[in-house]
């Protein structure tokens, strides 16, 4: 049995989130929270909130023991990109892609 939590349309690039996701994958939830609190990345704040939500879902919805949980899966997928234009010299315009992501954390009980 596993419990999961999602953030949809987070305004951060999935490439930046995946770096932090790799740090906490297959770690127990207490270690993962400690890692996220000490990581100086913008995505760590989002993932910390999401991890707390996944642990609460596991405890309240499925009756799992929060001390036995570990992060079995975590991933960030690409969400719709906002396309913007930056004026440049000589009448040109360059595109700016403001990327967003869908982030998922899955927690499972250890056997």
PDB file of N, CA and C in Angstrom:
ATOM      1  N   UNK A   1       0.846  -1.189   0.000  1.00  0.00           N
ATOM      2  CA  UNK A   1       0.000   0.000   0.000  1.00  0.00           C
ATOM      3  C   UNK A   1       0.883   1.239   0.000  1.00  0.00           C
ATOM      4  N   UNK A   2       0.519   2.212  -0.793  1.00  0.00           N
ATOM      5  CA  UNK A   2       1.293   3.438  -0.825  1.00  0.00           C
ATOM      6  C   UNK A   2       0.364   4.647  -0.787  1.00  0.00           C
ATOM      7  N   UNK A   3       0.881   5.730  -0.261  1.00  0.00           N
ATOM      8  CA  UNK A   3       0.154   6.999  -0.209  1.00  0.00           C
ATOM      9  C   UNK A   3       0.933   8.013  -1.025  1.00  0.00           C
ATOM     10  N   UNK A   4       0.212   8.902  -1.660  1.00  0.00           N
ATOM     11  CA  UNK A   4       0.887   9.856  -2.527  1.00  0.00           C
ATOM     12  C   UNK A   4       0.330  11.250  -2.335  1.00  0.00           C
ATOM     13  N   UNK A   5       1.113  12.225  -2.780  1.00  0.00           N
ATOM     14  CA  UNK A   5       0.695  13.624  -2.775  1.00  0.00           C
ATOM     15  C   UNK A   5       1.232  14.275  -4.045  1.00  0.00           C
ATOM     16  N   UNK A   6       0.469  15.224  -4.578  1.00  0.00           N
ATOM     17  CA  UNK A   6       0.825  15.887  -5.829  1.00  0.00           C
ATOM     18  C   UNK A   6       0.835  17.404  -5.651  1.00  0.00           C
ATOM     19  N   UNK A   7       1.692  18.059  -6.399  1.00  0.00           N
ATOM     20  CA  UNK A   7       1.586  19.498  -6.630  1.00  0.00           C
ATOM     21  C   UNK A   7       1.468  19.647  -8.136  1.00  0.00           C
ATOM     22  N   UNK A   8       0.446  20.343  -8.575  1.00  0.00           N
ATOM     23  CA  UNK A   8       0.277  20.561 -10.006  1.00  0.00           C
ATOM     24  C   UNK A   8       0.540  22.018 -10.338  1.00  0.00           C
ATOM     25  N   UNK A   9       1.112  22.237 -11.483  1.00  0.00           N
ATOM     26  CA  UNK A   9       1.387  23.573 -12.020  1.00  0.00           C
ATOM     27  C   UNK A   9       2.291  24.399 -11.098  1.00  0.00           C
ATOM     28  N   UNK A  10       3.282  23.775 -10.486  1.00  0.00           N
ATOM     29  CA  UNK A  10       4.254  24.505  -9.670  1.00  0.00           C
ATOM     30  C   UNK A  10       5.142  25.324 -10.601  1.00  0.00           C
ATOM     31  N   UNK A  11       5.338  26.607 -10.283  1.00  0.00           N
ATOM     32  CA  UNK A  11       6.077  27.499 -11.178  1.00  0.00           C
ATOM     33  C   UNK A  11       7.582  27.395 -10.947  1.00  0.00           C
ATOM     34  N   UNK A  12       8.094  26.195 -11.180  1.00  0.00           N
ATOM     35  CA  UNK A  12       9.527  25.947 -11.109  1.00  0.00           C
ATOM     36  C   UNK A  12       9.842  24.902 -12.170  1.00  0.00           C
ATOM     37  N   UNK A  13      10.984  25.019 -12.761  1.00  0.00           N
ATOM     38  CA  UNK A  13      11.359  24.110 -13.832  1.00  0.00           C
ATOM     39  C   UNK A  13      11.525  22.680 -13.310  1.00  0.00           C
ATOM     40  N   UNK A  14      11.039  21.667 -14.039  1.00  0.00           N
ATOM     41  CA  UNK A  14      11.201  20.285 -13.583  1.00  0.00           C
ATOM     42  C   UNK A  14      12.664  19.873 -13.478  1.00  0.00           C
ATOM     43  N   UNK A  15      13.518  20.477 -14.273  1.00  0.00           N
ATOM     44  CA  UNK A  15      14.948  20.169 -14.218  1.00  0.00           C
ATOM     45  C   UNK A  15      15.534  20.533 -12.849  1.00  0.00           C
ATOM     46  N   UNK A  16      15.076  21.643 -12.280  1.00  0.00           N
ATOM     47  CA  UNK A  16      15.549  22.066 -10.967  1.00  0.00           C
ATOM     48  C   UNK A  16      14.988  21.186  -9.856  1.00  0.00           C
ATOM     49  N   UNK A  17      13.754  20.716 -10.038  1.00  0.00           N
ATOM     50  CA  UNK A  17      13.113  19.880  -9.020  1.00  0.00           C
ATOM     51  C   UNK A  17      13.727  18.486  -8.996  1.00  0.00           C
ATOM     52  N   UNK A  18      14.081  17.956 -10.154  1.00  0.00           N
ATOM     53  CA  UNK A  18      14.621  16.597 -10.237  1.00  0.00           C
ATOM     54  C   UNK A  18      15.927  16.447  -9.460  1.00  0.00           C
ATOM     55  N   UNK A  19      16.711  17.513  -9.386  1.00  0.00           N
ATOM     56  CA  UNK A  19      17.957  17.472  -8.620  1.00  0.00           C
ATOM     57  C   UNK A  19      17.671  17.174  -7.158  1.00  0.00           C
ATOM     58  N   UNK A  20      16.657  17.825  -6.597  1.00  0.00           N
ATOM     59  CA  UNK A  20      16.313  17.635  -5.192  1.00  0.00           C
ATOM     60  C   UNK A  20      15.578  16.309  -4.991  1.00  0.00           C
ATOM     61  N   UNK A  21      14.780  15.899  -5.977  1.00  0.00           N
ATOM     62  CA  UNK A  21      14.074  14.613  -5.890  1.00  0.00           C
ATOM     63  C   UNK A  21      15.056  13.457  -5.754  1.00  0.00           C
ATOM     64  N   UNK A  22      16.166  13.540  -6.468  1.00  0.00           N
ATOM     65  CA  UNK A  22      17.164  12.477  -6.420  1.00  0.00           C
ATOM     66  C   UNK A  22      17.797  12.352  -5.037  1.00  0.00           C
ATOM     67  N   UNK A  23      17.829  13.450  -4.286  1.00  0.00           N
ATOM     68  CA  UNK A  23      18.435  13.422  -2.950  1.00  0.00           C
ATOM     69  C   UNK A  23      17.620  12.612  -1.945  1.00  0.00           C
ATOM     70  N   UNK A  24      16.281  12.618  -2.103  1.00  0.00           N
ATOM     71  CA  UNK A  24      15.432  12.001  -1.069  1.00  0.00           C
ATOM     72  C   UNK A  24      14.838  10.664  -1.480  1.00  0.00           C
ATOM     73  N   UNK A  25      15.020  10.250  -2.715  1.00  0.00           N
ATOM     74  CA  UNK A  25      14.441   8.987  -3.174  1.00  0.00           C
ATOM     75  C   UNK A  25      15.034   7.814  -2.401  1.00  0.00           C
ATOM     76  N   UNK A  26      14.186   6.886  -1.947  1.00  0.00           N
ATOM     77  CA  UNK A  26      14.531   5.669  -1.186  1.00  0.00           C
ATOM     78  C   UNK A  26      15.095   5.957   0.212  1.00  0.00           C
ATOM     79  N   UNK A  27      14.812   7.126   0.759  1.00  0.00           N
ATOM     80  CA  UNK A  27      15.208   7.452   2.127  1.00  0.00           C
ATOM     81  C   UNK A  27      13.968   7.378   3.025  1.00  0.00           C
ATOM     82  N   UNK A  28      14.167   7.109   4.324  1.00  0.00           N
ATOM     83  CA  UNK A  28      13.008   7.148   5.213  1.00  0.00           C
ATOM     84  C   UNK A  28      12.573   8.604   5.381  1.00  0.00           C
ATOM     85  N   UNK A  29      11.320   8.815   5.789  1.00  0.00           N
ATOM     86  CA  UNK A  29      10.742  10.153   5.751  1.00  0.00           C
ATOM     87  C   UNK A  29      11.441  11.133   6.692  1.00  0.00           C
ATOM     88  N   UNK A  30      11.909  10.656   7.834  1.00  0.00           N
ATOM     89  CA  UNK A  30      12.592  11.564   8.763  1.00  0.00           C
ATOM     90  C   UNK A  30      13.924  12.036   8.176  1.00  0.00           C
ATOM     91  N   UNK A  31      14.665  11.134   7.571  1.00  0.00           N
ATOM     92  CA  UNK A  31      15.924  11.509   6.920  1.00  0.00           C
ATOM     93  C   UNK A  31      15.661  12.448   5.751  1.00  0.00           C
ATOM     94  N   UNK A  32      14.618  12.158   4.977  1.00  0.00           N
ATOM     95  CA  UNK A  32      14.271  12.993   3.827  1.00  0.00           C
ATOM     96  C   UNK A  32      13.912  14.409   4.270  1.00  0.00           C
ATOM     97  N   UNK A  33      13.158  14.528   5.368  1.00  0.00           N
ATOM     98  CA  UNK A  33      12.808  15.859   5.876  1.00  0.00           C
ATOM     99  C   UNK A  33      14.051  16.612   6.323  1.00  0.00           C
ATOM    100  N   UNK A  34      14.970  15.923   6.978  1.00  0.00           N
ATOM    101  CA  UNK A  34      16.210  16.561   7.422  1.00  0.00           C
ATOM    102  C   UNK A  34      17.030  17.033   6.220  1.00  0.00           C
ATOM    103  N   UNK A  35      17.103  16.210   5.186  1.00  0.00           N
ATOM    104  CA  UNK A  35      17.844  16.588   3.977  1.00  0.00           C
ATOM    105  C   UNK A  35      17.215  17.824   3.332  1.00  0.00           C
ATOM    106  N   UNK A  36      15.884  17.828   3.230  1.00  0.00           N
ATOM    107  CA  UNK A  36      15.197  18.947   2.587  1.00  0.00           C
ATOM    108  C   UNK A  36      15.340  20.241   3.380  1.00  0.00           C
ATOM    109  N   UNK A  37      15.367  20.128   4.696  1.00  0.00           N
ATOM    110  CA  UNK A  37      15.527  21.341   5.513  1.00  0.00           C
ATOM    111  C   UNK A  37      16.908  21.968   5.346  1.00  0.00           C
ATOM    112  N   UNK A  38      17.913  21.154   5.028  1.00  0.00           N
ATOM    113  CA  UNK A  38      19.282  21.651   4.916  1.00  0.00           C
ATOM    114  C   UNK A  38      19.719  21.931   3.484  1.00  0.00           C
ATOM    115  N   UNK A  39      18.861  21.664   2.508  1.00  0.00           N
ATOM    116  CA  UNK A  39      19.221  21.855   1.106  1.00  0.00           C
ATOM    117  C   UNK A  39      18.871  23.269   0.656  1.00  0.00           C
ATOM    118  N   UNK A  40      19.840  24.040   0.178  1.00  0.00           N
ATOM    119  CA  UNK A  40      19.583  25.428  -0.214  1.00  0.00           C
ATOM    120  C   UNK A  40      19.084  25.570  -1.653  1.00  0.00           C
ATOM    121  N   UNK A  41      18.010  24.893  -1.978  1.00  0.00           N
ATOM    122  CA  UNK A  41      17.415  24.974  -3.311  1.00  0.00           C
ATOM    123  C   UNK A  41      15.977  25.446  -3.174  1.00  0.00           C
ATOM    124  N   UNK A  42      15.460  26.104  -4.196  1.00  0.00           N
ATOM    125  CA  UNK A  42      14.086  26.593  -4.161  1.00  0.00           C
ATOM    126  C   UNK A  42      13.084  25.438  -4.125  1.00  0.00           C
ATOM    127  N   UNK A  43      13.422  24.329  -4.758  1.00  0.00           N
ATOM    128  CA  UNK A  43      12.514  23.185  -4.823  1.00  0.00           C
ATOM    129  C   UNK A  43      12.396  22.467  -3.488  1.00  0.00           C
ATOM    130  N   UNK A  44      13.361  22.610  -2.600  1.00  0.00           N
ATOM    131  CA  UNK A  44      13.325  21.864  -1.345  1.00  0.00           C
ATOM    132  C   UNK A  44      12.169  22.310  -0.463  1.00  0.00           C
ATOM    133  N   UNK A  45      11.798  23.582  -0.529  1.00  0.00           N
ATOM    134  CA  UNK A  45      10.663  24.065   0.257  1.00  0.00           C
ATOM    135  C   UNK A  45       9.356  23.433  -0.228  1.00  0.00           C
ATOM    136  N   UNK A  46       9.182  23.356  -1.541  1.00  0.00           N
ATOM    137  CA  UNK A  46       7.991  22.715  -2.112  1.00  0.00           C
ATOM    138  C   UNK A  46       7.947  21.231  -1.759  1.00  0.00           C
ATOM    139  N   UNK A  47       9.083  20.553  -1.885  1.00  0.00           N
ATOM    140  CA  UNK A  47       9.127  19.122  -1.619  1.00  0.00           C
ATOM    141  C   UNK A  47       8.933  18.807  -0.141  1.00  0.00           C
ATOM    142  N   UNK A  48       9.392  19.683   0.747  1.00  0.00           N
ATOM    143  CA  UNK A  48       9.186  19.478   2.179  1.00  0.00           C
ATOM    144  C   UNK A  48       7.698  19.529   2.517  1.00  0.00           C
ATOM    145  N   UNK A  49       7.022  20.501   1.958  1.00  0.00           N
ATOM    146  CA  UNK A  49       5.578  20.628   2.164  1.00  0.00           C
ATOM    147  C   UNK A  49       4.842  19.422   1.584  1.00  0.00           C
ATOM    148  N   UNK A  50       5.272  18.982   0.416  1.00  0.00           N
ATOM    149  CA  UNK A  50       4.646  17.851  -0.258  1.00  0.00           C
ATOM    150  C   UNK A  50       4.891  16.548   0.498  1.00  0.00           C
ATOM    151  N   UNK A  51       6.096  16.380   1.048  1.00  0.00           N
ATOM    152  CA  UNK A  51       6.416  15.189   1.827  1.00  0.00           C
ATOM    153  C   UNK A  51       5.570  15.123   3.093  1.00  0.00           C
ATOM    154  N   UNK A  52       5.385  16.254   3.755  1.00  0.00           N
ATOM    155  CA  UNK A  52       4.538  16.297   4.943  1.00  0.00           C
ATOM    156  C   UNK A  52       3.102  15.912   4.600  1.00  0.00           C
ATOM    157  N   UNK A  53       2.637  16.352   3.457  1.00  0.00           N
ATOM    158  CA  UNK A  53       1.289  16.019   3.007  1.00  0.00           C
ATOM    159  C   UNK A  53       1.155  14.527   2.708  1.00  0.00           C
ATOM    160  N   UNK A  54       2.167  13.947   2.069  1.00  0.00           N
ATOM    161  CA  UNK A  54       2.129  12.511   1.753  1.00  0.00           C
ATOM    162  C   UNK A  54       2.136  11.671   3.024  1.00  0.00           C
ATOM    163  N   UNK A  55       2.921  12.080   4.031  1.00  0.00           N
ATOM    164  CA  UNK A  55       2.966  11.352   5.307  1.00  0.00           C
ATOM    165  C   UNK A  55       1.617  11.468   6.015  1.00  0.00           C
ATOM    166  N   UNK A  56       1.007  12.654   5.989  1.00  0.00           N
ATOM    167  CA  UNK A  56      -0.312  12.840   6.601  1.00  0.00           C
ATOM    168  C   UNK A  56      -1.374  12.013   5.889  1.00  0.00           C
ATOM    169  N   UNK A  57      -1.285  11.927   4.556  1.00  0.00           N
ATOM    170  CA  UNK A  57      -2.223  11.090   3.797  1.00  0.00           C
ATOM    171  C   UNK A  57      -2.074   9.623   4.191  1.00  0.00           C
ATOM    172  N   UNK A  58      -0.840   9.180   4.344  1.00  0.00           N
ATOM    173  CA  UNK A  58      -0.597   7.782   4.707  1.00  0.00           C
ATOM    174  C   UNK A  58      -1.155   7.474   6.091  1.00  0.00           C
ATOM    175  N   UNK A  59      -0.951   8.400   7.012  1.00  0.00           N
ATOM    176  CA  UNK A  59      -1.383   8.178   8.393  1.00  0.00           C
ATOM    177  C   UNK A  59      -2.900   8.247   8.529  1.00  0.00           C
ATOM    178  N   UNK A  60      -3.518   9.265   7.929  1.00  0.00           N
ATOM    179  CA  UNK A  60      -4.950   9.486   8.132  1.00  0.00           C
ATOM    180  C   UNK A  60      -5.839   8.669   7.202  1.00  0.00           C
ATOM    181  N   UNK A  61      -5.434   8.492   5.950  1.00  0.00           N
ATOM    182  CA  UNK A  61      -6.292   7.807   4.984  1.00  0.00           C
ATOM    183  C   UNK A  61      -6.080   6.295   4.963  1.00  0.00           C
ATOM    184  N   UNK A  62      -4.847   5.845   5.254  1.00  0.00           N
ATOM    185  CA  UNK A  62      -4.544   4.426   5.137  1.00  0.00           C
ATOM    186  C   UNK A  62      -4.135   3.786   6.455  1.00  0.00           C
ATOM    187  N   UNK A  63      -4.037   4.551   7.528  1.00  0.00           N
ATOM    188  CA  UNK A  63      -3.698   4.009   8.838  1.00  0.00           C
ATOM    189  C   UNK A  63      -2.287   3.466   8.935  1.00  0.00           C
ATOM    190  N   UNK A  64      -1.358   4.012   8.168  1.00  0.00           N
ATOM    191  CA  UNK A  64       0.027   3.539   8.211  1.00  0.00           C
ATOM    192  C   UNK A  64       0.759   4.186   9.391  1.00  0.00           C
ATOM    193  N   UNK A  65       1.809   3.500   9.843  1.00  0.00           N
ATOM    194  CA  UNK A  65       2.641   4.021  10.922  1.00  0.00           C
ATOM    195  C   UNK A  65       3.642   5.020  10.334  1.00  0.00           C
ATOM    196  N   UNK A  66       3.623   6.290  10.771  1.00  0.00           N
ATOM    197  CA  UNK A  66       4.517   7.289  10.162  1.00  0.00           C
ATOM    198  C   UNK A  66       6.005   7.022  10.422  1.00  0.00           C
ATOM    199  N   UNK A  67       6.334   6.204  11.424  1.00  0.00           N
ATOM    200  CA  UNK A  67       7.742   5.898  11.699  1.00  0.00           C
ATOM    201  C   UNK A  67       8.314   4.861  10.738  1.00  0.00           C
ATOM    202  N   UNK A  68       7.448   4.102  10.060  1.00  0.00           N
ATOM    203  CA  UNK A  68       7.893   3.048   9.138  1.00  0.00           C
ATOM    204  C   UNK A  68       7.868   3.471   7.679  1.00  0.00           C
ATOM    205  N   UNK A  69       7.589   4.734   7.398  1.00  0.00           N
ATOM    206  CA  UNK A  69       7.426   5.172   6.019  1.00  0.00           C
ATOM    207  C   UNK A  69       8.759   5.561   5.387  1.00  0.00           C
ATOM    208  N   UNK A  70       8.856   5.346   4.076  1.00  0.00           N
ATOM    209  CA  UNK A  70       9.999   5.812   3.304  1.00  0.00           C
ATOM    210  C   UNK A  70       9.511   6.324   1.950  1.00  0.00           C
ATOM    211  N   UNK A  71      10.317   7.138   1.320  1.00  0.00           N
ATOM    212  CA  UNK A  71       9.966   7.736   0.028  1.00  0.00           C
ATOM    213  C   UNK A  71      10.281   6.714  -1.054  1.00  0.00           C
ATOM    214  N   UNK A  72       9.258   6.047  -1.570  1.00  0.00           N
ATOM    215  CA  UNK A  72       9.492   5.007  -2.566  1.00  0.00           C
ATOM    216  C   UNK A  72       9.629   5.592  -3.970  1.00  0.00           C
ATOM    217  N   UNK A  73       8.881   6.647  -4.267  1.00  0.00           N
ATOM    218  CA  UNK A  73       8.977   7.286  -5.580  1.00  0.00           C
ATOM    219  C   UNK A  73       8.874   8.790  -5.398  1.00  0.00           C
ATOM    220  N   UNK A  74       9.583   9.506  -6.212  1.00  0.00           N
ATOM    221  CA  UNK A  74       9.408  10.954  -6.317  1.00  0.00           C
ATOM    222  C   UNK A  74       9.843  11.374  -7.709  1.00  0.00           C
ATOM    223  N   UNK A  75       9.007  12.154  -8.367  1.00  0.00           N
ATOM    224  CA  UNK A  75       9.337  12.579  -9.720  1.00  0.00           C
ATOM    225  C   UNK A  75       8.666  13.911 -10.038  1.00  0.00           C
ATOM    226  N   UNK A  76       9.224  14.587 -11.019  1.00  0.00           N
ATOM    227  CA  UNK A  76       8.695  15.866 -11.494  1.00  0.00           C
ATOM    228  C   UNK A  76       8.521  15.785 -13.000  1.00  0.00           C
ATOM    229  N   UNK A  77       7.309  16.002 -13.451  1.00  0.00           N
ATOM    230  CA  UNK A  77       7.004  15.979 -14.874  1.00  0.00           C
ATOM    231  C   UNK A  77       6.774  17.403 -15.371  1.00  0.00           C
ATOM    232  N   UNK A  78       6.925  17.579 -16.668  1.00  0.00           N
ATOM    233  CA  UNK A  78       6.748  18.895 -17.261  1.00  0.00           C
ATOM    234  C   UNK A  78       5.270  19.261 -17.326  1.00  0.00           C
ATOM    235  N   UNK A  79       4.960  20.477 -16.945  1.00  0.00           N
ATOM    236  CA  UNK A  79       3.607  21.025 -17.034  1.00  0.00           C
ATOM    237  C   UNK A  79       3.604  22.052 -18.179  1.00  0.00           C
ATOM    238  N   UNK A  80       2.469  22.673 -18.460  1.00  0.00           N
ATOM    239  CA  UNK A  80       2.449  23.663 -19.546  1.00  0.00           C
ATOM    240  C   UNK A  80       3.450  24.798 -19.328  1.00  0.00           C
ATOM    241  N   UNK A  81       4.030  25.245 -20.408  1.00  0.00           N
ATOM    242  CA  UNK A  81       5.037  26.304 -20.375  1.00  0.00           C
ATOM    243  C   UNK A  81       4.405  27.619 -20.803  1.00  0.00           C
ATOM    244  N   UNK A  82       4.675  28.681 -20.040  1.00  0.00           N
ATOM    245  CA  UNK A  82       4.223  30.011 -20.421  1.00  0.00           C
ATOM    246  C   UNK A  82       5.257  30.601 -21.371  1.00  0.00           C
ATOM    247  N   UNK A  83       4.802  31.027 -22.534  1.00  0.00           N
ATOM    248  CA  UNK A  83       5.728  31.581 -23.529  1.00  0.00           C
ATOM    249  C   UNK A  83       5.643  33.104 -23.488  1.00  0.00           C
ATOM    250  N   UNK A  84       6.782  33.740 -23.248  1.00  0.00           N
ATOM    251  CA  UNK A  84       6.846  35.188 -23.160  1.00  0.00           C
ATOM    252  C   UNK A  84       7.875  35.709 -24.153  1.00  0.00           C
ATOM    253  N   UNK A  85       7.812  36.998 -24.453  1.00  0.00           N
ATOM    254  CA  UNK A  85       8.711  37.611 -25.421  1.00  0.00           C
ATOM    255  C   UNK A  85       9.531  38.693 -24.730  1.00  0.00           C
ATOM    256  N   UNK A  86      10.838  38.711 -24.998  1.00  0.00           N
ATOM    257  CA  UNK A  86      11.737  39.741 -24.489  1.00  0.00           C
ATOM    258  C   UNK A  86      12.221  40.583 -25.680  1.00  0.00           C
ATOM    259  N   UNK A  87      11.882  41.875 -25.718  1.00  0.00           N
ATOM    260  CA  UNK A  87      12.357  42.714 -26.821  1.00  0.00           C
ATOM    261  C   UNK A  87      13.886  42.793 -26.837  1.00  0.00           C
ATOM    262  N   UNK A  88      14.447  42.763 -28.030  1.00  0.00           N
ATOM    263  CA  UNK A  88      15.895  42.820 -28.192  1.00  0.00           C
ATOM    264  C   UNK A  88      16.246  43.981 -29.137  1.00  0.00           C
ATOM    265  N   UNK A  89      17.507  44.163 -29.351  1.00  0.00           N
ATOM    266  CA  UNK A  89      17.964  45.264 -30.201  1.00  0.00           C
ATOM    267  C   UNK A  89      17.545  45.072 -31.655  1.00  0.00           C
ATOM    268  N   UNK A  90      17.428  46.172 -32.368  1.00  0.00           N
ATOM    269  CA  UNK A  90      17.145  46.185 -33.807  1.00  0.00           C
ATOM    270  C   UNK A  90      15.798  45.565 -34.142  1.00  0.00           C
ATOM    271  N   UNK A  91      14.829  45.714 -33.254  1.00  0.00           N
ATOM    272  CA  UNK A  91      13.468  45.273 -33.539  1.00  0.00           C
ATOM    273  C   UNK A  91      13.222  43.788 -33.413  1.00  0.00           C
ATOM    274  N   UNK A  92      14.178  43.065 -32.898  1.00  0.00           N
ATOM    275  CA  UNK A  92      13.994  41.620 -32.753  1.00  0.00           C
ATOM    276  C   UNK A  92      13.323  41.298 -31.429  1.00  0.00           C
ATOM    277  N   UNK A  93      12.835  40.064 -31.313  1.00  0.00           N
ATOM    278  CA  UNK A  93      12.222  39.599 -30.070  1.00  0.00           C
ATOM    279  C   UNK A  93      12.653  38.159 -29.832  1.00  0.00           C
ATOM    280  N   UNK A  94      13.134  37.894 -28.624  1.00  0.00           N
ATOM    281  CA  UNK A  94      13.529  36.538 -28.259  1.00  0.00           C
ATOM    282  C   UNK A  94      12.491  35.955 -27.312  1.00  0.00           C
ATOM    283  N   UNK A  95      12.317  34.656 -27.404  1.00  0.00           N
ATOM    284  CA  UNK A  95      11.320  33.986 -26.579  1.00  0.00           C
ATOM    285  C   UNK A  95      11.906  33.608 -25.230  1.00  0.00           C
ATOM    286  N   UNK A  96      11.087  33.749 -24.191  1.00  0.00           N
ATOM    287  CA  UNK A  96      11.424  33.275 -22.853  1.00  0.00           C
ATOM    288  C   UNK A  96      10.393  32.226 -22.477  1.00  0.00           C
ATOM    289  N   UNK A  97      10.850  31.038 -22.115  1.00  0.00           N
ATOM    290  CA  UNK A  97       9.958  29.968 -21.679  1.00  0.00           C
ATOM    291  C   UNK A  97       9.938  29.910 -20.160  1.00  0.00           C
ATOM    292  N   UNK A  98       8.785  30.168 -19.586  1.00  0.00           N
ATOM    293  CA  UNK A  98       8.628  30.077 -18.134  1.00  0.00           C
ATOM    294  C   UNK A  98       8.021  28.709 -17.845  1.00  0.00           C
ATOM    295  N   UNK A  99       8.872  27.805 -17.415  1.00  0.00           N
ATOM    296  CA  UNK A  99       8.463  26.418 -17.271  1.00  0.00           C
ATOM    297  C   UNK A  99       7.797  26.158 -15.927  1.00  0.00           C
ATOM    298  N   UNK A 100       6.905  25.167 -15.914  1.00  0.00           N
ATOM    299  CA  UNK A 100       6.259  24.738 -14.673  1.00  0.00           C
ATOM    300  C   UNK A 100       6.256  23.221 -14.630  1.00  0.00           C
ATOM    301  N   UNK A 101       5.925  22.658 -13.463  1.00  0.00           N
ATOM    302  CA  UNK A 101       6.051  21.211 -13.311  1.00  0.00           C
ATOM    303  C   UNK A 101       4.940  20.642 -12.434  1.00  0.00           C
ATOM    304  N   UNK A 102       4.690  19.363 -12.634  1.00  0.00           N
ATOM    305  CA  UNK A 102       3.819  18.570 -11.771  1.00  0.00           C
ATOM    306  C   UNK A 102       4.748  17.673 -10.944  1.00  0.00           C
ATOM    307  N   UNK A 103       4.647  17.765  -9.611  1.00  0.00           N
ATOM    308  CA  UNK A 103       5.547  17.030  -8.728  1.00  0.00           C
ATOM    309  C   UNK A 103       4.731  16.012  -7.939  1.00  0.00           C
ATOM    310  N   UNK A 104       5.268  14.793  -7.803  1.00  0.00           N
ATOM    311  CA  UNK A 104       4.601  13.715  -7.073  1.00  0.00           C
ATOM    312  C   UNK A 104       5.564  13.050  -6.117  1.00  0.00           C
ATOM    313  N   UNK A 105       5.090  12.766  -4.898  1.00  0.00           N
ATOM    314  CA  UNK A 105       5.850  11.994  -3.922  1.00  0.00           C
ATOM    315  C   UNK A 105       4.975  10.822  -3.483  1.00  0.00           C
ATOM    316  N   UNK A 106       5.556   9.626  -3.477  1.00  0.00           N
ATOM    317  CA  UNK A 106       4.862   8.415  -3.030  1.00  0.00           C
ATOM    318  C   UNK A 106       5.613   7.854  -1.835  1.00  0.00           C
ATOM    319  N   UNK A 107       4.894   7.612  -0.742  1.00  0.00           N
ATOM    320  CA  UNK A 107       5.513   6.996   0.454  1.00  0.00           C
ATOM    321  C   UNK A 107       4.898   5.629   0.686  1.00  0.00           C
ATOM    322  N   UNK A 108       5.728   4.694   1.137  1.00  0.00           N
ATOM    323  CA  UNK A 108       5.327   3.315   1.361  1.00  0.00           C
ATOM    324  C   UNK A 108       5.868   2.850   2.706  1.00  0.00           C
ATOM    325  N   UNK A 109       5.190   1.869   3.310  1.00  0.00           N
ATOM    326  CA  UNK A 109       5.657   1.306   4.569  1.00  0.00           C
ATOM    327  C   UNK A 109       6.747   0.277   4.322  1.00  0.00           C
ATOM    328  N   UNK A 110       7.768   0.284   5.167  1.00  0.00           N
ATOM    329  CA  UNK A 110       8.819  -0.747   5.092  1.00  0.00           C
ATOM    330  C   UNK A 110       8.271  -2.055   5.614  1.00  0.00           C
ATOM    331  N   UNK A 111       8.740  -3.150   5.031  1.00  0.00           N
ATOM    332  CA  UNK A 111       8.265  -4.490   5.461  1.00  0.00           C
ATOM    333  C   UNK A 111       8.962  -4.948   6.729  1.00  0.00           C
TER     334      UNK A 111
END
